C-alpha positions as a printed Julia matrix, in Angstrom:
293×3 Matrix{Float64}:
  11.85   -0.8    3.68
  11.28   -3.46   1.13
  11.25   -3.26  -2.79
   7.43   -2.83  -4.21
   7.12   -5.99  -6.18
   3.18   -7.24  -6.5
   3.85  -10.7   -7.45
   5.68  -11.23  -3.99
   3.28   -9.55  -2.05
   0.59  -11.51  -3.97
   2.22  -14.98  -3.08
   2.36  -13.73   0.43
  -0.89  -12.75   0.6
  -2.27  -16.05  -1.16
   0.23  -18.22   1.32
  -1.49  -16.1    4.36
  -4.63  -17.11   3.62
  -3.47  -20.72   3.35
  -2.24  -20.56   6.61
  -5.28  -19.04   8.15
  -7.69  -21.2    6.5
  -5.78  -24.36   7.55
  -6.04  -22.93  11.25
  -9.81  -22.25  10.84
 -10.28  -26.18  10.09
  -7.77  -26.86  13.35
 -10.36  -24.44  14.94
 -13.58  -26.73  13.55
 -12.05  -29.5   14.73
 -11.27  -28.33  18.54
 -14.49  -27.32  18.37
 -15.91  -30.94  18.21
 -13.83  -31.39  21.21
 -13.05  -28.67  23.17
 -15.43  -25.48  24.38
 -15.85  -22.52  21.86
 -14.51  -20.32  25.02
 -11.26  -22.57  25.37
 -10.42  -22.52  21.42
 -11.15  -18.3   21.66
  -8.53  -18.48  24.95
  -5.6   -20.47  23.28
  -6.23  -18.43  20.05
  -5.64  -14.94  21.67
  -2.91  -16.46  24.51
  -0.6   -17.67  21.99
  -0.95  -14.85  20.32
   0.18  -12.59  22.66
   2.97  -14.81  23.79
   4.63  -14.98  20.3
   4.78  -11.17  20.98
   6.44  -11.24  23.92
   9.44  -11.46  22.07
   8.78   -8.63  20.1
   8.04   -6.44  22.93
  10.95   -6.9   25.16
  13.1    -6.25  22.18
  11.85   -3.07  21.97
  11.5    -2.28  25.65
   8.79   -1.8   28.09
   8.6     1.98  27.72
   6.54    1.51  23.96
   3.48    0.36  26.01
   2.98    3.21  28.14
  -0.18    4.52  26.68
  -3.24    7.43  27.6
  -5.68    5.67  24.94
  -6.75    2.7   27.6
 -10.16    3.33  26.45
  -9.81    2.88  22.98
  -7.59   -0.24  23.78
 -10.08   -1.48  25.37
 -12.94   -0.74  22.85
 -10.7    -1.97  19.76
  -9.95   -5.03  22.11
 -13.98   -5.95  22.99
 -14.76   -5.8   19.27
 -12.17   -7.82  18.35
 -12.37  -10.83  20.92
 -16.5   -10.49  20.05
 -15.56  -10.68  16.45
 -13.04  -13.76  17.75
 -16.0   -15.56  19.52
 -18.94  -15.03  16.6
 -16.16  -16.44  13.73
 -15.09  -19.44  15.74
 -19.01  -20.4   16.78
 -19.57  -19.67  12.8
 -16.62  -22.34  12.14
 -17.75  -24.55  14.28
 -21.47  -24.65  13.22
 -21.52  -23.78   9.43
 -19.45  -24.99   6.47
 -15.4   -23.81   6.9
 -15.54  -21.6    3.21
 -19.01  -20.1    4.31
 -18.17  -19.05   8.06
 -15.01  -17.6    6.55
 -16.16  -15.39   3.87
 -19.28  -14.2    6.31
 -16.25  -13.35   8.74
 -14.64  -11.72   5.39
 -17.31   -9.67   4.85
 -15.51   -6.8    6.96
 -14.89   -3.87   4.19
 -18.52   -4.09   3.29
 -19.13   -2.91   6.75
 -16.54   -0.16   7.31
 -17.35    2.54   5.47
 -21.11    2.52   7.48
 -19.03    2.47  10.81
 -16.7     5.29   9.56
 -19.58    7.25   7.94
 -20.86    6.94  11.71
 -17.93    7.2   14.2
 -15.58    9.72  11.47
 -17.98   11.03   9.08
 -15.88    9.93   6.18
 -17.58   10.35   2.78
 -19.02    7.02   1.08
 -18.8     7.63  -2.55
 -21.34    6.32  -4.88
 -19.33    3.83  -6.63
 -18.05    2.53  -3.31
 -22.22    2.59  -2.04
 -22.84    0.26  -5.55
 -19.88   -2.54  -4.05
 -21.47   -2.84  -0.6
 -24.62   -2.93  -2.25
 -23.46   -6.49  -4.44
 -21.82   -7.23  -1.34
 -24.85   -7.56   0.94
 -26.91   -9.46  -2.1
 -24.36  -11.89  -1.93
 -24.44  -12.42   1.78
 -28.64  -12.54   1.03
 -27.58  -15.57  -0.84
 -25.77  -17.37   1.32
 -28.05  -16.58   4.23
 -31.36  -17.76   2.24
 -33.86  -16.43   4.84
 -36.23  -17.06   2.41
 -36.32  -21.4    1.33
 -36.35  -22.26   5.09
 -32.93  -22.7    5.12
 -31.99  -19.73   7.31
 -30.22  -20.36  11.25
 -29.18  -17.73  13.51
 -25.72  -19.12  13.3
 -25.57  -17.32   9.99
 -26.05  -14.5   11.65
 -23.6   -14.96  13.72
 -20.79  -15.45  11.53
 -21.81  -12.22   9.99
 -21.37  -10.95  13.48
 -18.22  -11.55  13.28
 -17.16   -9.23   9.93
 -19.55   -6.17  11.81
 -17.58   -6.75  15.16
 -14.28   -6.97  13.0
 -14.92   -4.07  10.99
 -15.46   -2.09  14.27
 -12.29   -2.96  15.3
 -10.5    -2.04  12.18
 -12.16    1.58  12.51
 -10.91    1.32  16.12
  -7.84    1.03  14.86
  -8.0     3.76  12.3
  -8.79    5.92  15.77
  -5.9     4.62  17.57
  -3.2     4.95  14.88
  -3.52    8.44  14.78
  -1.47    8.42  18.22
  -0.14    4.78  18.95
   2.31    2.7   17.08
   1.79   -0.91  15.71
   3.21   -2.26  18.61
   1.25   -1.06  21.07
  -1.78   -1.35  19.51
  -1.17   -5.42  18.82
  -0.1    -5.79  22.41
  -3.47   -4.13  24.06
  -5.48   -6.17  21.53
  -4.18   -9.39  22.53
  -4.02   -8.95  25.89
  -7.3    -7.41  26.42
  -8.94  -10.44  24.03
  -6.45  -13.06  26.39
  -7.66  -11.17  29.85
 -11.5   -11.19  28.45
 -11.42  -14.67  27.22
  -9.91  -16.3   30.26
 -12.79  -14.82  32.36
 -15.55  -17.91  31.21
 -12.66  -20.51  31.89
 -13.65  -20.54  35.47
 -16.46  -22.55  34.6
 -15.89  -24.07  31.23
 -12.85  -25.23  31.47
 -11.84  -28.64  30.03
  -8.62  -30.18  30.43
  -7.83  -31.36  26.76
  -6.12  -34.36  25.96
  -2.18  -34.73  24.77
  -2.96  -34.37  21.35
  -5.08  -31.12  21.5
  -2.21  -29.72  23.22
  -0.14  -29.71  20.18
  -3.49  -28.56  17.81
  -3.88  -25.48  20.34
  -0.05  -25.21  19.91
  -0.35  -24.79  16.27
  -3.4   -23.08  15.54
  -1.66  -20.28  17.76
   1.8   -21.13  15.79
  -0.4   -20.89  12.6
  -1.88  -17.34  13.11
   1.15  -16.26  14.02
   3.08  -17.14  11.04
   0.01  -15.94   8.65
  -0.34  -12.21  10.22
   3.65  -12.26   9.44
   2.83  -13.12   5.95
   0.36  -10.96   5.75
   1.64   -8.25   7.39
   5.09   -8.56   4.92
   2.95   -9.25   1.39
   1.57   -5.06   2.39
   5.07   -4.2    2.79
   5.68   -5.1   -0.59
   2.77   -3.77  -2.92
   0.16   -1.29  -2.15
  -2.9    -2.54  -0.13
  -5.34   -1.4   -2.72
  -3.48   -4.06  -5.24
  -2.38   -7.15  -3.02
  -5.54   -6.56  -0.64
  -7.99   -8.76  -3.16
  -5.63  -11.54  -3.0
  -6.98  -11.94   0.74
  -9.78  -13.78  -0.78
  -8.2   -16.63  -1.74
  -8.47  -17.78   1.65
 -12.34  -18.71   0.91
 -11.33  -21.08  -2.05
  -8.44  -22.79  -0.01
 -11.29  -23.16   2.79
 -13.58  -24.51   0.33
 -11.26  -27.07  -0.25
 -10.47  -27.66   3.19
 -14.09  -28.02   4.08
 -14.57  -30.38   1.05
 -11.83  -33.18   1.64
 -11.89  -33.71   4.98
 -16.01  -32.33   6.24
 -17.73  -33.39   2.52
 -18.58  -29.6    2.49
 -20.09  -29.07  -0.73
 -21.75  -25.55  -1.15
 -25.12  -24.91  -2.92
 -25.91  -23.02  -6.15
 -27.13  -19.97  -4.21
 -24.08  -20.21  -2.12
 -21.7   -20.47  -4.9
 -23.25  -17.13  -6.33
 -23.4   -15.48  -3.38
 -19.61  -16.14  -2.48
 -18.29  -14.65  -5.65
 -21.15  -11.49  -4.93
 -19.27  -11.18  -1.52
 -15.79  -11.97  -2.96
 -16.49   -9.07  -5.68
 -17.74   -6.6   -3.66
 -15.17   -6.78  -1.07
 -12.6    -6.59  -4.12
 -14.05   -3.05  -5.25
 -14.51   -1.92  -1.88
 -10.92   -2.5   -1.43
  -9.97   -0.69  -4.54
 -12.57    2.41  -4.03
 -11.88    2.69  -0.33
  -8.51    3.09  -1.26
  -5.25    1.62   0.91
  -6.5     2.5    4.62
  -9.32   -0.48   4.82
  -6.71   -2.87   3.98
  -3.85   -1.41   5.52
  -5.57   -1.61   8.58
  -7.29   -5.13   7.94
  -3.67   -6.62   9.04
  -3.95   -4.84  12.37
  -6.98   -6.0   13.09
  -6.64  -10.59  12.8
């Protein structure tokens, strides 16, 4: 157990989403060189190899499971979710592709309305509702300036809030471990399948970026993961967002990524909204969230 203390939690949470926005630019950059199906491979490989650890510490015996089928299902989402977010990355600007994939709470209550019937409360209908006007604004499907891709990267929050719910499912039965493990090896087993004929042999110096994005997420889920060990999830879950303003500035030193006026709106609609979602849905969205990267 660790002592409740928000402002630790908070600089956890911030230096998390540091860490995972600097390995969504390593991503947009292997994605000018490498296939999105290799990037998706190394992502979920490494990290079920920095588990390995973690497993045989505990012993083989925690992964004997009877829930292979939600595994699986919580596993599909999530390497889908895996696959729309690093096409987003690759193809839109870094802060934009992340806060689409970031749009996740907005779509879990829907899912849970549908799969649980959990009660949506009308406060909580209000959030999603400045949520989705926000991601109207970044789409702009109306000044010509819409692409699918957009879509996609939205994708990638629907597919990830599927998994979260997934997870909700599972956790009623199956411990953290467990449920980590089956996700990354289902998403490392799925993935590998299109290397058969898009494989690339990268070059010395990709090795070490594929090294490190994997090294990267790693390190962040641990930060993240700690940061809800120390403060309630419906108080340090917010600060997740400040991985769209350290992608922003990512995207804007090293790609010239400057974001529009409808944009900017938009992203603080989206970054709003999935603040009182957070609160109003109460600590199992976010608790859950940390499962689910």
């Amino acid at each position: 157990m660790y002592p409740e203390d928000l402002r630790r939690g908070a600089l956890l949470m911030i230096a998390s989403g540091l860490l995972f926005s600097t390995m969504g630019a390593m991503v947009k950059y292997l994605s000018t060189e490498l296939p999105n199906e290799m990037v998706v491979f190394f992502r979920s490989a490494m990290g079920l190899l920095a588990l390995l650890p973690w497993v045989l510490h505990r012993g083989l015996g925690q992964l004997k499971t009877a829930k292979w089928r939600g595994h699986l299902g919580r596993g599909l989402a999530g390497v889908s979710a895996m696959y729309c977010y690093f096409y987003a990355i690759a193809h839109l600007p870094l802060s934009e592709a992340v806060l689409l994939n970031y749009s996740t709470p907005l779509f879990i209550p829907f899912i849970a309305a549908l799969w649980l019937g959990e009660q949506v409360s009308l406060r909580l209908w209000a959030a999603i509702g400045v949520g989705f006007v926000g991601i109207v604004l970044i789409l702009k499907p109306g000044l010509g300036l819409f692409t699918p891709v957009s879509l996609i990267g939205l994708a990638s929050g629907m597919f990830g809030a599927m998994a979260m719910v997934s997870i909700r499912r599972l956790s009623k039965t199956e411990p953290t471990l467990r449920i980590v493990f089956y996700f990354s090896l289902v998403c490392t087993v799925v993935s590998a399948v299109p290397l058969a004929w898009r494989w690339q042999t990268p070059d010395p110096g990709l090795w070490m970026l594929l090294i490190g994005m994997g090294a990267l997420a790693s390190l962040a889920q641990l930060l993240l993961t700690r940061a809800y060990a120390h403060a309630p999830a419906a108080q340090v879950g917010p600060f997740t967002y400040s991985i769209v303003v350290f992608a922003a500035g990512i995207g804007w030193v090293f790609w010239s990524e400057i974001p529009d006026l409808l944009s900017f709106g938009g992203t603080a609609l989206v970054c709003l909204a999935g603040i009182l979602t957070i609160r109003f849905a109460g600590q199992r969205v976010l608790s859950e969230a940390k499962l689910a990267k």
